[in-house]
Amino acid sequence: MRRFDVGTLAAGRWRNGGGVTREIVSWPAGAADFAWRASVADIEADGPFSAFPGVDRTFTLLAGGGVRLTAPGGFDRTARPEEPLGFPGELEPTARLDGGACRVLNLMVRRGRWTVRVERVTGAVAPPAGHAGVFLVRGGRWRAGGEERPMGAGQGVWWGGGAGGEELVPLASDAVALWADLAPAAGY
């Protein structure tokens, strides 16, 4: 497992100027095309999202009043705090911010190669063998495996697919986190 702290991740401005992205990981590292990618994005203004053909996107609101996504064909959904919202990367929705800037956890997976499920957790998490994952602490303190240093809000870990990750354990009753479980698609 590799640790990260959102506060220390490098921020890159979007091409359209509407926000910034802090990449947690692009897997596999150094590859021309990612199989899956995780980042934290600050959406600062209403506007269009970039197209990502062949990619399924899931984002989860971390801070802010909400984000409404609309696209031709009747797509109209609103992201609410800690509720994952998925959509195909080809969709190119337009975002409208409810109450100003917001921050989201953004997961992208290559369709047909990986799937992602994001959930809010308050109890111990045991990553399944063969799965990858991203774990972002929202509150309280958490411990990853036998590591002595606890993680607090805005910190987390990620891992690639393989033998399975170490158990993630809450250290207090107020502990809450978002767990993105990334599974290889059937036959991949």
mmCIF file of C-alpha atoms in Angstrom:
data_model
loop_
_atom_site.group_PDB
_atom_site.id
_atom_site.type_symbol
_atom_site.label_atom_id
_atom_site.label_comp_id
_atom_site.label_asym_id
_atom_site.label_seq_id
_atom_site.Cartn_x
_atom_site.Cartn_y
_atom_site.Cartn_z
ATOM 1 C CA MET A 1 0.000 0.000 0.000
ATOM 2 C CA ARG A 2 1.203 3.475 -0.858
ATOM 3 C CA ARG A 3 0.223 6.445 1.303
ATOM 4 C CA PHE A 4 -0.880 9.848 0.046
ATOM 5 C CA ASP A 5 -1.985 13.158 1.515
ATOM 6 C CA VAL A 6 -4.326 15.253 -0.650
ATOM 7 C CA GLY A 7 -2.758 18.418 0.788
ATOM 8 C CA THR A 8 0.654 17.553 -0.689
ATOM 9 C CA LEU A 9 -0.416 16.213 -4.123
ATOM 10 C CA ALA A 10 0.649 18.368 -7.088
ATOM 11 C CA ALA A 11 -2.229 20.365 -8.570
ATOM 12 C CA GLY A 12 -2.659 20.636 -12.349
ATOM 13 C CA ARG A 13 -5.034 23.154 -13.943
ATOM 14 C CA TRP A 14 -7.706 21.820 -16.310
ATOM 15 C CA ARG A 15 -7.420 22.638 -20.009
ATOM 16 C CA ASN A 16 -10.707 24.590 -19.847
ATOM 17 C CA GLY A 17 -9.631 26.528 -16.731
ATOM 18 C CA GLY A 18 -12.652 25.376 -14.707
ATOM 19 C CA GLY A 19 -10.721 23.582 -11.981
ATOM 20 C CA VAL A 20 -7.647 21.687 -10.849
ATOM 21 C CA THR A 21 -6.828 17.999 -10.428
ATOM 22 C CA ARG A 22 -4.563 16.341 -7.865
ATOM 23 C CA GLU A 23 -3.657 12.897 -9.176
ATOM 24 C CA ILE A 24 -3.423 10.148 -6.571
ATOM 25 C CA VAL A 25 -2.418 7.418 -9.027
ATOM 26 C CA SER A 26 -2.584 6.487 -12.700
ATOM 27 C CA TRP A 27 -2.220 2.698 -13.077
ATOM 28 C CA PRO A 28 -0.052 1.219 -14.393
ATOM 29 C CA ALA A 29 2.498 3.872 -13.531
ATOM 30 C CA GLY A 30 4.271 5.293 -16.583
ATOM 31 C CA ALA A 31 1.889 3.699 -19.106
ATOM 32 C CA ALA A 32 0.718 5.788 -22.072
ATOM 33 C CA ASP A 33 -2.924 4.863 -21.369
ATOM 34 C CA PHE A 34 -4.173 4.250 -17.855
ATOM 35 C CA ALA A 35 -6.143 1.139 -16.930
ATOM 36 C CA TRP A 36 -7.544 3.077 -13.980
ATOM 37 C CA ARG A 37 -6.904 6.456 -12.443
ATOM 38 C CA ALA A 38 -7.780 8.179 -9.162
ATOM 39 C CA SER A 39 -7.628 11.877 -8.352
ATOM 40 C CA VAL A 40 -9.142 14.613 -6.239
ATOM 41 C CA ALA A 41 -10.548 17.453 -8.329
ATOM 42 C CA ASP A 42 -11.593 20.954 -7.382
ATOM 43 C CA ILE A 43 -14.403 22.160 -9.648
ATOM 44 C CA GLU A 44 -14.257 25.936 -9.527
ATOM 45 C CA ALA A 45 -16.726 27.007 -12.228
ATOM 46 C CA ASP A 46 -19.697 25.806 -14.234
ATOM 47 C CA GLY A 47 -18.701 24.269 -17.558
ATOM 48 C CA PRO A 48 -18.164 21.175 -19.701
ATOM 49 C CA PHE A 49 -16.222 18.081 -18.700
ATOM 50 C CA SER A 50 -13.571 16.651 -21.033
ATOM 51 C CA ALA A 51 -14.391 13.533 -23.057
ATOM 52 C CA PHE A 52 -12.772 10.205 -22.130
ATOM 53 C CA PRO A 53 -13.933 7.656 -24.742
ATOM 54 C CA GLY A 54 -13.945 4.057 -23.506
ATOM 55 C CA VAL A 55 -13.713 5.141 -19.861
ATOM 56 C CA ASP A 56 -16.313 4.834 -17.100
ATOM 57 C CA ARG A 57 -16.194 7.674 -14.580
ATOM 58 C CA THR A 58 -17.352 7.752 -10.969
ATOM 59 C CA PHE A 59 -17.039 10.786 -8.807
ATOM 60 C CA THR A 60 -18.023 11.378 -5.222
ATOM 61 C CA LEU A 61 -18.638 14.815 -3.734
ATOM 62 C CA LEU A 62 -16.235 15.557 -0.855
ATOM 63 C CA ALA A 63 -16.981 19.251 -0.233
ATOM 64 C CA GLY A 64 -19.361 21.869 -1.594
ATOM 65 C CA GLY A 65 -23.086 22.223 -2.120
ATOM 66 C CA GLY A 66 -23.479 19.822 -5.031
ATOM 67 C CA VAL A 67 -22.820 19.403 -8.728
ATOM 68 C CA ARG A 68 -25.536 18.968 -11.329
ATOM 69 C CA LEU A 69 -24.478 17.165 -14.504
ATOM 70 C CA THR A 70 -26.548 17.417 -17.663
ATOM 71 C CA ALA A 71 -25.968 16.104 -21.185
ATOM 72 C CA PRO A 72 -27.962 15.733 -24.404
ATOM 73 C CA GLY A 73 -30.275 12.741 -24.407
ATOM 74 C CA GLY A 74 -31.846 13.396 -21.025
ATOM 75 C CA PHE A 75 -28.900 12.778 -18.686
ATOM 76 C CA ASP A 76 -29.557 14.931 -15.595
ATOM 77 C CA ARG A 77 -28.065 13.906 -12.237
ATOM 78 C CA THR A 78 -26.905 15.730 -9.137
ATOM 79 C CA ALA A 79 -23.918 14.642 -7.048
ATOM 80 C CA ARG A 80 -24.594 14.757 -3.304
ATOM 81 C CA PRO A 81 -22.044 14.430 -0.465
ATOM 82 C CA GLU A 82 -20.391 10.995 -0.317
ATOM 83 C CA GLU A 83 -22.826 9.465 -2.852
ATOM 84 C CA PRO A 84 -20.981 8.066 -5.911
ATOM 85 C CA LEU A 85 -22.224 9.250 -9.304
ATOM 86 C CA GLY A 86 -21.188 7.239 -12.359
ATOM 87 C CA PHE A 87 -21.345 8.099 -16.048
ATOM 88 C CA PRO A 88 -19.635 7.093 -19.318
ATOM 89 C CA GLY A 89 -16.617 9.200 -20.306
ATOM 90 C CA GLU A 90 -18.024 9.805 -23.792
ATOM 91 C CA LEU A 91 -20.949 11.691 -22.294
ATOM 92 C CA GLU A 92 -19.164 15.060 -21.882
ATOM 93 C CA PRO A 93 -21.678 16.472 -19.383
ATOM 94 C CA THR A 94 -21.919 20.112 -18.438
ATOM 95 C CA ALA A 95 -21.498 20.801 -14.725
ATOM 96 C CA ARG A 96 -23.451 23.381 -12.770
ATOM 97 C CA LEU A 97 -22.298 24.079 -9.224
ATOM 98 C CA ASP A 98 -24.865 24.440 -6.460
ATOM 99 C CA GLY A 99 -23.453 26.941 -3.987
ATOM 100 C CA GLY A 100 -19.990 27.510 -5.435
ATOM 101 C CA ALA A 101 -16.785 25.522 -5.826
ATOM 102 C CA CYS A 102 -16.639 21.894 -4.774
ATOM 103 C CA ARG A 103 -14.188 19.013 -4.407
ATOM 104 C CA VAL A 104 -14.701 15.459 -5.678
ATOM 105 C CA LEU A 105 -12.954 12.092 -5.545
ATOM 106 C CA ASN A 106 -12.708 11.108 -9.218
ATOM 107 C CA LEU A 107 -12.213 7.499 -10.396
ATOM 108 C CA MET A 108 -11.814 6.513 -14.056
ATOM 109 C CA VAL A 109 -11.591 2.928 -15.333
ATOM 110 C CA ARG A 110 -11.055 1.521 -18.835
ATOM 111 C CA ARG A 111 -14.344 -0.071 -19.779
ATOM 112 C CA GLY A 112 -14.038 -3.818 -20.250
ATOM 113 C CA ARG A 113 -10.808 -3.961 -18.228
ATOM 114 C CA TRP A 114 -11.769 -2.689 -14.752
ATOM 115 C CA THR A 115 -14.883 -1.869 -12.739
ATOM 116 C CA VAL A 116 -15.129 0.415 -9.716
ATOM 117 C CA ARG A 117 -17.445 0.541 -6.721
ATOM 118 C CA VAL A 118 -17.145 3.422 -4.243
ATOM 119 C CA GLU A 119 -18.674 3.186 -0.784
ATOM 120 C CA ARG A 120 -18.645 5.077 2.498
ATOM 121 C CA VAL A 121 -17.216 2.872 5.262
ATOM 122 C CA THR A 122 -17.024 3.118 9.052
ATOM 123 C CA GLY A 123 -15.739 -0.384 9.838
ATOM 124 C CA ALA A 124 -12.676 -2.445 8.956
ATOM 125 C CA VAL A 125 -12.003 -3.057 5.248
ATOM 126 C CA ALA A 126 -10.191 -6.145 3.943
ATOM 127 C CA PRO A 127 -9.287 -5.562 0.269
ATOM 128 C CA PRO A 128 -10.003 -8.682 -1.833
ATOM 129 C CA ALA A 129 -7.145 -10.523 -3.523
ATOM 130 C CA GLY A 130 -6.648 -9.462 -7.138
ATOM 131 C CA HIS A 131 -8.380 -6.107 -6.645
ATOM 132 C CA ALA A 132 -6.835 -2.654 -6.629
ATOM 133 C CA GLY A 133 -8.131 0.162 -4.486
ATOM 134 C CA VAL A 134 -8.077 3.678 -3.146
ATOM 135 C CA PHE A 135 -8.964 4.498 0.452
ATOM 136 C CA LEU A 136 -9.516 8.138 1.468
ATOM 137 C CA VAL A 137 -10.059 9.080 5.117
ATOM 138 C CA ARG A 138 -12.926 11.538 5.631
ATOM 139 C CA GLY A 139 -12.856 11.718 9.435
ATOM 140 C CA GLY A 140 -11.403 10.159 12.541
ATOM 141 C CA ARG A 141 -8.252 8.054 12.486
ATOM 142 C CA TRP A 142 -7.467 4.878 10.521
ATOM 143 C CA ARG A 143 -4.574 2.425 10.418
ATOM 144 C CA ALA A 144 -3.398 0.530 7.337
ATOM 145 C CA GLY A 145 -2.195 -2.964 8.254
ATOM 146 C CA GLY A 146 0.580 -3.014 10.811
ATOM 147 C CA GLU A 147 1.648 0.565 10.115
ATOM 148 C CA GLU A 148 2.026 2.554 13.324
ATOM 149 C CA ARG A 149 1.334 6.027 11.882
ATOM 150 C CA PRO A 150 -2.442 6.584 11.731
ATOM 151 C CA MET A 151 -4.108 8.370 8.818
ATOM 152 C CA GLY A 152 -6.394 11.374 9.324
ATOM 153 C CA ALA A 153 -8.821 13.327 7.146
ATOM 154 C CA GLY A 154 -7.473 13.958 3.637
ATOM 155 C CA GLN A 155 -4.960 11.119 3.858
ATOM 156 C CA GLY A 156 -5.185 7.641 2.460
ATOM 157 C CA VAL A 157 -3.607 4.706 0.677
ATOM 158 C CA TRP A 158 -3.838 3.093 -2.730
ATOM 159 C CA TRP A 159 -2.756 -0.343 -4.001
ATOM 160 C CA GLY A 160 -2.540 -2.131 -7.324
ATOM 161 C CA GLY A 161 -4.083 -5.506 -8.101
ATOM 162 C CA GLY A 162 -2.325 -8.507 -6.639
ATOM 163 C CA ALA A 163 -2.394 -10.621 -3.528
ATOM 164 C CA GLY A 164 -4.761 -8.232 -1.719
ATOM 165 C CA GLY A 165 -4.121 -5.259 0.482
ATOM 166 C CA GLU A 166 -3.634 -5.080 4.209
ATOM 167 C CA GLU A 167 -6.704 -4.557 6.373
ATOM 168 C CA LEU A 168 -7.717 -0.949 6.989
ATOM 169 C CA VAL A 169 -8.934 -0.456 10.554
ATOM 170 C CA PRO A 170 -10.821 2.452 12.184
ATOM 171 C CA LEU A 171 -9.220 3.674 15.422
ATOM 172 C CA ALA A 172 -12.224 5.564 16.847
ATOM 173 C CA SER A 173 -16.019 5.543 16.661
ATOM 174 C CA ASP A 174 -16.043 8.721 14.499
ATOM 175 C CA ALA A 175 -13.898 7.146 11.760
ATOM 176 C CA VAL A 176 -15.324 7.376 8.243
ATOM 177 C CA ALA A 177 -13.688 6.864 4.844
ATOM 178 C CA LEU A 178 -14.410 6.348 1.165
ATOM 179 C CA TRP A 179 -13.235 3.031 -0.290
ATOM 180 C CA ALA A 180 -12.949 2.636 -4.055
ATOM 181 C CA ASP A 181 -12.761 -1.093 -4.807
ATOM 182 C CA LEU A 182 -11.321 -1.633 -8.291
ATOM 183 C CA ALA A 183 -11.891 -5.108 -9.722
ATOM 184 C CA PRO A 184 -10.602 -6.579 -12.978
ATOM 185 C CA ALA A 185 -13.455 -7.060 -15.443
ATOM 186 C CA ALA A 186 -14.539 -10.629 -16.128
ATOM 187 C CA GLY A 187 -12.131 -12.251 -18.579
ATOM 188 C CA TYR A 188 -9.467 -9.594 -18.178
#
